[in-house]
PDB file of C-alpha atoms in Angstrom:
ATOM      1  CA  UNK B 198      15.364  12.481   2.059  1.00  0.00           C
ATOM      2  CA  UNK B 199      11.778  11.450   2.520  1.00  0.00           C
ATOM      3  CA  UNK B 200       9.594  12.577  -0.321  1.00  0.00           C
ATOM      4  CA  UNK B 201       6.324  10.976   0.749  1.00  0.00           C
ATOM      5  CA  UNK B 202       3.625  13.342   1.840  1.00  0.00           C
ATOM      6  CA  UNK B 203       5.287  16.664   1.107  1.00  0.00           C
ATOM      7  CA  UNK B 204       2.034  18.533   0.471  1.00  0.00           C
ATOM      8  CA  UNK B 205      -0.487  16.482   2.357  1.00  0.00           C
ATOM      9  CA  UNK B 206      -3.273  17.695   4.590  1.00  0.00           C
ATOM     10  CA  UNK B 207      -2.040  17.610   8.162  1.00  0.00           C
ATOM     11  CA  UNK B 208      -3.842  16.756  11.353  1.00  0.00           C
ATOM     12  CA  UNK B 209      -2.159  17.927  14.543  1.00  0.00           C
ATOM     13  CA  UNK B 210      -3.248  16.210  17.739  1.00  0.00           C
ATOM     14  CA  UNK B 211      -2.133  16.555  21.329  1.00  0.00           C
ATOM     15  CA  UNK B 212      -0.532  13.445  22.807  1.00  0.00           C
ATOM     16  CA  UNK B 213      -3.156  11.467  24.672  1.00  0.00           C
ATOM     17  CA  UNK B 214      -6.084  12.848  22.674  1.00  0.00           C
ATOM     18  CA  UNK B 215      -8.054  10.831  20.151  1.00  0.00           C
ATOM     19  CA  UNK B 216      -7.380  11.265  16.426  1.00  0.00           C
ATOM     20  CA  UNK B 217      -9.873  10.954  13.604  1.00  0.00           C
ATOM     21  CA  UNK B 218      -8.575  10.682  10.063  1.00  0.00           C
ATOM     22  CA  UNK B 219     -11.112  10.817   7.267  1.00  0.00           C
ATOM     23  CA  UNK B 220     -11.210   9.444   3.770  1.00  0.00           C
ATOM     24  CA  UNK B 221     -13.753   9.758   0.983  1.00  0.00           C
ATOM     25  CA  UNK B 222     -13.890   6.916  -1.497  1.00  0.00           C
ATOM     26  CA  UNK B 223     -15.173   6.900  -5.022  1.00  0.00           C
ATOM     27  CA  UNK B 224     -16.796   3.584  -5.876  1.00  0.00           C
ATOM     28  CA  UNK B 225     -20.000   2.518  -4.145  1.00  0.00           C
ATOM     29  CA  UNK B 226     -19.284  -1.046  -5.330  1.00  0.00           C
ATOM     30  CA  UNK B 227     -15.997  -1.299  -3.460  1.00  0.00           C
ATOM     31  CA  UNK B 228     -15.815  -4.509  -1.448  1.00  0.00           C
ATOM     32  CA  UNK B 229     -13.091  -3.871   1.013  1.00  0.00           C
ATOM     33  CA  UNK B 230     -11.173  -1.000   2.588  1.00  0.00           C
ATOM     34  CA  UNK B 231      -7.776  -0.762   4.220  1.00  0.00           C
ATOM     35  CA  UNK B 232      -5.972   1.779   6.349  1.00  0.00           C
ATOM     36  CA  UNK B 233      -2.213   1.810   6.458  1.00  0.00           C
ATOM     37  CA  UNK B 234       0.418   4.118   7.887  1.00  0.00           C
ATOM     38  CA  UNK B 235       3.772   5.132   6.559  1.00  0.00           C
ATOM     39  CA  UNK B 236       6.451   6.561   8.780  1.00  0.00           C
ATOM     40  CA  UNK B 237       9.123   8.771   7.337  1.00  0.00           C
ATOM     41  CA  UNK B 238      11.662   6.760   5.356  1.00  0.00           C
ATOM     42  CA  UNK B 239       9.850   3.464   5.851  1.00  0.00           C
ATOM     43  CA  UNK B 240       7.540   1.234   3.883  1.00  0.00           C
ATOM     44  CA  UNK B 241       3.782   1.186   4.480  1.00  0.00           C
ATOM     45  CA  UNK B 242       2.404  -0.745   7.430  1.00  0.00           C
ATOM     46  CA  UNK B 243      -1.037  -2.324   7.425  1.00  0.00           C
ATOM     47  CA  UNK B 244      -3.237  -1.067  10.283  1.00  0.00           C
ATOM     48  CA  UNK B 245      -6.761  -2.356   9.906  1.00  0.00           C
ATOM     49  CA  UNK B 246      -9.273  -3.327   7.250  1.00  0.00           C
ATOM     50  CA  UNK B 247     -13.029  -3.556   6.905  1.00  0.00           C
ATOM     51  CA  UNK B 248     -15.366  -5.295   4.501  1.00  0.00           C
ATOM     52  CA  UNK B 249     -18.205  -3.448   2.835  1.00  0.00           C
ATOM     53  CA  UNK B 250     -20.812  -5.468   4.753  1.00  0.00           C
ATOM     54  CA  UNK B 251     -19.588  -3.984   8.044  1.00  0.00           C
ATOM     55  CA  UNK B 252     -20.021  -0.529   9.581  1.00  0.00           C
ATOM     56  CA  UNK B 253     -17.335  -0.716  12.212  1.00  0.00           C
ATOM     57  CA  UNK B 254     -14.306  -2.723  13.107  1.00  0.00           C
ATOM     58  CA  UNK B 255     -12.053  -2.356  16.113  1.00  0.00           C
ATOM     59  CA  UNK B 256      -8.434  -3.186  16.599  1.00  0.00           C
ATOM     60  CA  UNK B 257      -5.923  -2.322  19.249  1.00  0.00           C
ATOM     61  CA  UNK B 258      -6.420   1.427  19.887  1.00  0.00           C
ATOM     62  CA  UNK B 259      -7.853   1.836  16.392  1.00  0.00           C
ATOM     63  CA  UNK B 260     -11.397   1.786  15.038  1.00  0.00           C
ATOM     64  CA  UNK B 261     -12.459   2.013  11.423  1.00  0.00           C
ATOM     65  CA  UNK B 262     -15.921   3.314  10.571  1.00  0.00           C
ATOM     66  CA  UNK B 263     -17.544   2.859   7.194  1.00  0.00           C
ATOM     67  CA  UNK B 264     -20.464   4.974   6.036  1.00  0.00           C
ATOM     68  CA  UNK B 265     -21.560   3.598   2.694  1.00  0.00           C
ATOM     69  CA  UNK B 266     -24.358   6.137   2.316  1.00  0.00           C
ATOM     70  CA  UNK B 267     -21.901   8.995   1.900  1.00  0.00           C
ATOM     71  CA  UNK B 268     -18.918   6.851   0.806  1.00  0.00           C
ATOM     72  CA  UNK B 269     -16.846   7.839   3.798  1.00  0.00           C
ATOM     73  CA  UNK B 270     -14.259   5.955   5.772  1.00  0.00           C
ATOM     74  CA  UNK B 271     -12.641   7.074   9.000  1.00  0.00           C
ATOM     75  CA  UNK B 272      -9.828   5.876  11.206  1.00  0.00           C
ATOM     76  CA  UNK B 273     -10.006   6.652  14.895  1.00  0.00           C
ATOM     77  CA  UNK B 274      -6.894   6.338  17.010  1.00  0.00           C
ATOM     78  CA  UNK B 275      -7.423   6.340  20.753  1.00  0.00           C
ATOM     79  CA  UNK B 276      -4.937   7.980  23.133  1.00  0.00           C
ATOM     80  CA  UNK B 277      -2.639   9.131  20.339  1.00  0.00           C
ATOM     81  CA  UNK B 278       1.042   8.539  20.999  1.00  0.00           C
ATOM     82  CA  UNK B 279       4.187  10.071  19.471  1.00  0.00           C
ATOM     83  CA  UNK B 280       4.761   6.798  17.614  1.00  0.00           C
ATOM     84  CA  UNK B 281       1.505   7.371  15.753  1.00  0.00           C
ATOM     85  CA  UNK B 282       3.055  10.275  13.846  1.00  0.00           C
ATOM     86  CA  UNK B 283       3.017   9.180  10.212  1.00  0.00           C
ATOM     87  CA  UNK B 284       1.175   9.568   6.941  1.00  0.00           C
ATOM     88  CA  UNK B 285      -2.058   7.589   6.872  1.00  0.00           C
ATOM     89  CA  UNK B 286      -3.548   6.247   3.657  1.00  0.00           C
ATOM     90  CA  UNK B 287      -6.897   4.668   2.970  1.00  0.00           C
ATOM     91  CA  UNK B 288      -7.487   2.260   0.109  1.00  0.00           C
ATOM     92  CA  UNK B 289     -10.614   0.889  -1.518  1.00  0.00           C
ATOM     93  CA  UNK B 290     -10.634  -2.453  -3.265  1.00  0.00           C
ATOM     94  CA  UNK B 291     -13.182  -3.420  -5.887  1.00  0.00           C
ATOM     95  CA  UNK B 292     -13.535  -6.818  -7.494  1.00  0.00           C
ATOM     96  CA  UNK B 293     -14.471  -6.502 -11.151  1.00  0.00           C
ATOM     97  CA  UNK B 294     -14.652  -9.466 -13.517  1.00  0.00           C
ATOM     98  CA  UNK B 295     -12.599 -11.550 -11.142  1.00  0.00           C
ATOM     99  CA  UNK B 296      -9.849  -8.944 -10.852  1.00  0.00           C
ATOM    100  CA  UNK B 297      -9.160  -6.773  -7.823  1.00  0.00           C
ATOM    101  CA  UNK B 298      -8.707  -3.054  -8.408  1.00  0.00           C
ATOM    102  CA  UNK B 299      -6.977  -1.083  -5.658  1.00  0.00           C
ATOM    103  CA  UNK B 300      -7.290   2.683  -5.351  1.00  0.00           C
ATOM    104  CA  UNK B 301      -5.283   4.480  -2.705  1.00  0.00           C
ATOM    105  CA  UNK B 302      -5.910   7.943  -1.331  1.00  0.00           C
ATOM    106  CA  UNK B 303      -3.135  10.531  -1.263  1.00  0.00           C
ATOM    107  CA  UNK B 304      -2.815  10.441   2.506  1.00  0.00           C
ATOM    108  CA  UNK B 305      -3.125  12.548   5.653  1.00  0.00           C
ATOM    109  CA  UNK B 306      -0.160  13.454   7.811  1.00  0.00           C
ATOM    110  CA  UNK B 307      -0.745  12.992  11.537  1.00  0.00           C
ATOM    111  CA  UNK B 308       1.451  15.075  13.841  1.00  0.00           C
ATOM    112  CA  UNK B 309       1.383  14.263  17.507  1.00  0.00           C
ATOM    113  CA  UNK B 310       2.211  17.212  19.734  1.00  0.00           C
ATOM    114  CA  UNK B 311       3.929  16.571  23.046  1.00  0.00           C
TER     115      UNK B 311
ATOM    116  CA  UNK Y 247      11.313 -14.724   9.820  1.00  0.00           C
ATOM    117  CA  UNK Y 248      12.487 -11.915   7.544  1.00  0.00           C
ATOM    118  CA  UNK Y 249       8.967 -11.168   6.263  1.00  0.00           C
ATOM    119  CA  UNK Y 250       9.158  -9.480   2.857  1.00  0.00           C
ATOM    120  CA  UNK Y 251      12.631  -8.762   1.503  1.00  0.00           C
ATOM    121  CA  UNK Y 252      13.280  -6.456  -1.425  1.00  0.00           C
ATOM    122  CA  UNK Y 253      16.512  -5.954  -3.302  1.00  0.00           C
ATOM    123  CA  UNK Y 254      18.142  -3.702  -4.277  1.00  0.00           C
ATOM    124  CA  UNK Y 255      17.325  -0.784  -1.971  1.00  0.00           C
ATOM    125  CA  UNK Y 256      18.491   1.818  -4.473  1.00  0.00           C
ATOM    126  CA  UNK Y 257      19.204   1.771  -8.170  1.00  0.00           C
ATOM    127  CA  UNK Y 258      19.921   4.280 -10.902  1.00  0.00           C
ATOM    128  CA  UNK Y 259      19.106   3.209 -14.445  1.00  0.00           C
ATOM    129  CA  UNK Y 260      19.706   4.871 -17.768  1.00  0.00           C
ATOM    130  CA  UNK Y 261      16.795   5.280 -20.171  1.00  0.00           C
ATOM    131  CA  UNK Y 262      16.259   2.076 -22.108  1.00  0.00           C
ATOM    132  CA  UNK Y 263      18.054  -0.190 -19.649  1.00  0.00           C
ATOM    133  CA  UNK Y 264      16.318  -3.121 -18.068  1.00  0.00           C
ATOM    134  CA  UNK Y 265      16.357  -4.512 -14.569  1.00  0.00           C
ATOM    135  CA  UNK Y 266      14.577  -6.852 -12.198  1.00  0.00           C
ATOM    136  CA  UNK Y 267      13.433  -5.837  -8.749  1.00  0.00           C
ATOM    137  CA  UNK Y 268      13.518  -8.826  -6.474  1.00  0.00           C
ATOM    138  CA  UNK Y 269      10.924  -9.649  -3.824  1.00  0.00           C
ATOM    139  CA  UNK Y 270      10.981 -12.677  -1.537  1.00  0.00           C
ATOM    140  CA  UNK Y 271       8.693 -13.597   1.342  1.00  0.00           C
ATOM    141  CA  UNK Y 272       9.114 -16.339   3.914  1.00  0.00           C
ATOM    142  CA  UNK Y 273       5.606 -16.171   5.381  1.00  0.00           C
ATOM    143  CA  UNK Y 274       4.083 -18.735   2.996  1.00  0.00           C
ATOM    144  CA  UNK Y 275       1.569 -16.139   1.849  1.00  0.00           C
ATOM    145  CA  UNK Y 276      -0.263 -16.789  -1.374  1.00  0.00           C
ATOM    146  CA  UNK Y 277      -0.941 -13.170  -2.211  1.00  0.00           C
ATOM    147  CA  UNK Y 278       1.852 -10.876  -3.338  1.00  0.00           C
ATOM    148  CA  UNK Y 279       1.706  -7.348  -4.708  1.00  0.00           C
ATOM    149  CA  UNK Y 280       3.901  -4.778  -6.392  1.00  0.00           C
ATOM    150  CA  UNK Y 281       3.177  -1.088  -5.854  1.00  0.00           C
ATOM    151  CA  UNK Y 282       4.856   2.113  -6.859  1.00  0.00           C
ATOM    152  CA  UNK Y 283       4.747   5.319  -4.847  1.00  0.00           C
ATOM    153  CA  UNK Y 284       5.509   8.625  -6.506  1.00  0.00           C
ATOM    154  CA  UNK Y 285       6.576  11.642  -4.428  1.00  0.00           C
ATOM    155  CA  UNK Y 286       3.740  12.982  -2.286  1.00  0.00           C
ATOM    156  CA  UNK Y 287       1.333  10.339  -3.523  1.00  0.00           C
ATOM    157  CA  UNK Y 288      -0.298   7.152  -2.327  1.00  0.00           C
ATOM    158  CA  UNK Y 289       0.461   3.698  -3.634  1.00  0.00           C
ATOM    159  CA  UNK Y 290      -0.540   2.472  -7.073  1.00  0.00           C
ATOM    160  CA  UNK Y 291      -0.861  -1.241  -7.712  1.00  0.00           C
ATOM    161  CA  UNK Y 292       1.254  -2.480 -10.626  1.00  0.00           C
ATOM    162  CA  UNK Y 293       0.696  -6.250 -10.559  1.00  0.00           C
ATOM    163  CA  UNK Y 294      -0.455  -8.807  -8.057  1.00  0.00           C
ATOM    164  CA  UNK Y 295      -0.474 -12.564  -7.694  1.00  0.00           C
ATOM    165  CA  UNK Y 296      -2.881 -14.810  -5.808  1.00  0.00           C
ATOM    166  CA  UNK Y 297      -0.583 -17.808  -5.915  1.00  0.00           C
ATOM    167  CA  UNK Y 298       2.273 -19.485  -7.729  1.00  0.00           C
ATOM    168  CA  UNK Y 299       1.720 -19.418 -11.473  1.00  0.00           C
ATOM    169  CA  UNK Y 300      -1.023 -16.772 -11.293  1.00  0.00           C
ATOM    170  CA  UNK Y 301      -0.499 -13.082 -11.935  1.00  0.00           C
ATOM    171  CA  UNK Y 302      -2.808 -10.223 -12.812  1.00  0.00           C
ATOM    172  CA  UNK Y 303      -2.584  -6.570 -13.742  1.00  0.00           C
ATOM    173  CA  UNK Y 304      -3.213  -3.801 -11.297  1.00  0.00           C
ATOM    174  CA  UNK Y 305      -3.871  -0.146 -11.956  1.00  0.00           C
ATOM    175  CA  UNK Y 306      -0.571   0.791 -13.677  1.00  0.00           C
ATOM    176  CA  UNK Y 307       0.938  -2.328 -15.329  1.00  0.00           C
ATOM    177  CA  UNK Y 308       2.328  -0.737 -18.498  1.00  0.00           C
ATOM    178  CA  UNK Y 309       6.110  -0.981 -18.781  1.00  0.00           C
ATOM    179  CA  UNK Y 310       6.350  -3.819 -16.248  1.00  0.00           C
ATOM    180  CA  UNK Y 311       6.198  -7.578 -16.173  1.00  0.00           C
ATOM    181  CA  UNK Y 312       6.050 -10.092 -13.352  1.00  0.00           C
ATOM    182  CA  UNK Y 313       6.335 -13.806 -12.815  1.00  0.00           C
ATOM    183  CA  UNK Y 314       5.448 -16.068  -9.902  1.00  0.00           C
ATOM    184  CA  UNK Y 315       7.150 -19.400 -10.359  1.00  0.00           C
ATOM    185  CA  UNK Y 316       7.269 -20.080  -6.604  1.00  0.00           C
ATOM    186  CA  UNK Y 317       5.219 -18.992  -3.594  1.00  0.00           C
ATOM    187  CA  UNK Y 318       8.244 -17.174  -2.186  1.00  0.00           C
ATOM    188  CA  UNK Y 319       9.398 -15.053  -5.118  1.00  0.00           C
ATOM    189  CA  UNK Y 320       7.636 -12.329  -7.091  1.00  0.00           C
ATOM    190  CA  UNK Y 321      10.143 -10.407  -9.246  1.00  0.00           C
ATOM    191  CA  UNK Y 322       9.180  -7.241 -11.105  1.00  0.00           C
ATOM    192  CA  UNK Y 323      10.804  -6.658 -14.473  1.00  0.00           C
ATOM    193  CA  UNK Y 324      11.338  -3.321 -16.223  1.00  0.00           C
ATOM    194  CA  UNK Y 325      12.310  -3.949 -19.840  1.00  0.00           C
ATOM    195  CA  UNK Y 326      12.904  -0.449 -21.234  1.00  0.00           C
ATOM    196  CA  UNK Y 327      13.300   1.971 -18.372  1.00  0.00           C
ATOM    197  CA  UNK Y 328      11.736   5.408 -18.797  1.00  0.00           C
ATOM    198  CA  UNK Y 329      11.977   8.520 -16.600  1.00  0.00           C
ATOM    199  CA  UNK Y 330       8.288   8.093 -15.746  1.00  0.00           C
ATOM    200  CA  UNK Y 331       9.261   4.920 -13.887  1.00  0.00           C
ATOM    201  CA  UNK Y 332      11.315   6.868 -11.362  1.00  0.00           C
ATOM    202  CA  UNK Y 333       9.570   5.977  -8.134  1.00  0.00           C
ATOM    203  CA  UNK Y 334       9.770   3.984  -4.939  1.00  0.00           C
ATOM    204  CA  UNK Y 335       8.637   0.410  -5.427  1.00  0.00           C
ATOM    205  CA  UNK Y 336       7.101  -1.650  -2.646  1.00  0.00           C
ATOM    206  CA  UNK Y 337       6.423  -5.340  -2.614  1.00  0.00           C
ATOM    207  CA  UNK Y 338       3.894  -6.803  -0.178  1.00  0.00           C
ATOM    208  CA  UNK Y 339       2.704 -10.239   0.813  1.00  0.00           C
ATOM    209  CA  UNK Y 340      -0.474 -11.378   2.502  1.00  0.00           C
ATOM    210  CA  UNK Y 341      -2.932 -14.177   3.080  1.00  0.00           C
ATOM    211  CA  UNK Y 342      -5.517 -12.531   0.878  1.00  0.00           C
ATOM    212  CA  UNK Y 343      -8.163  -9.870   0.872  1.00  0.00           C
ATOM    213  CA  UNK Y 344      -9.397  -9.415   4.414  1.00  0.00           C
ATOM    214  CA  UNK Y 345      -6.143 -10.413   6.072  1.00  0.00           C
ATOM    215  CA  UNK Y 346      -3.930  -7.386   5.603  1.00  0.00           C
ATOM    216  CA  UNK Y 347      -0.417  -7.422   4.290  1.00  0.00           C
ATOM    217  CA  UNK Y 348       3.246  -7.028   5.144  1.00  0.00           C
ATOM    218  CA  UNK Y 349       5.281  -4.618   3.087  1.00  0.00           C
ATOM    219  CA  UNK Y 350       8.929  -4.739   2.159  1.00  0.00           C
ATOM    220  CA  UNK Y 351      11.181  -1.770   2.837  1.00  0.00           C
ATOM    221  CA  UNK Y 352      11.116  -0.543  -0.742  1.00  0.00           C
ATOM    222  CA  UNK Y 353      13.384  -0.009  -3.733  1.00  0.00           C
ATOM    223  CA  UNK Y 354      14.120   3.558  -4.764  1.00  0.00           C
ATOM    224  CA  UNK Y 355      14.580   3.636  -8.530  1.00  0.00           C
ATOM    225  CA  UNK Y 356      15.787   6.619 -10.535  1.00  0.00           C
ATOM    226  CA  UNK Y 357      15.780   6.557 -14.330  1.00  0.00           C
ATOM    227  CA  UNK Y 358      17.983   9.183 -15.962  1.00  0.00           C
TER     228      UNK Y 358
END
């Protein structure tokens, strides 16, 4: 069975509403941030990314906001659909001495209610 | 295009055994990554490669080795399997930082 995300914080959203998933990151020197989703029993799927020199980036139905002042990252999903139900992870990437260090959050489960 | 292909999908190892997890991509991506995901947790980067012949350690490299002799292949080697290496392993390929990646479907490894 699926063991990912057994004890994760859960966000329940009505179908058609907008979802906002939040993530706090740890390193103010992080260069780059990624959001990805993982459906039950499947591998992760890249959603959207943002560089540290940006505040906002938009994709198809998704927007990522970066607030470097408070080290906060959010993923907004417009018109949430049942297919959006998954665990969502954020990741921060820092380049140190020529090497990239990736730190992933533990995830938030999004449940879309019909 | 198959994208990123991982084999095997499942494997049970005894403590001290060795094995290689295979990862192949047909997208001509320079960047490849190996992650592990423990139950209820996010991904942890084991090793990555920015191109053929170049590899570098990630967050949790101990107990693993990699090689990148071609652009397509990025195998992950466990030399002396330990119970702490029980996890789901994901390989990913991408064009580089800022371009996102494509993940494989994972290898579920149990060490007993």
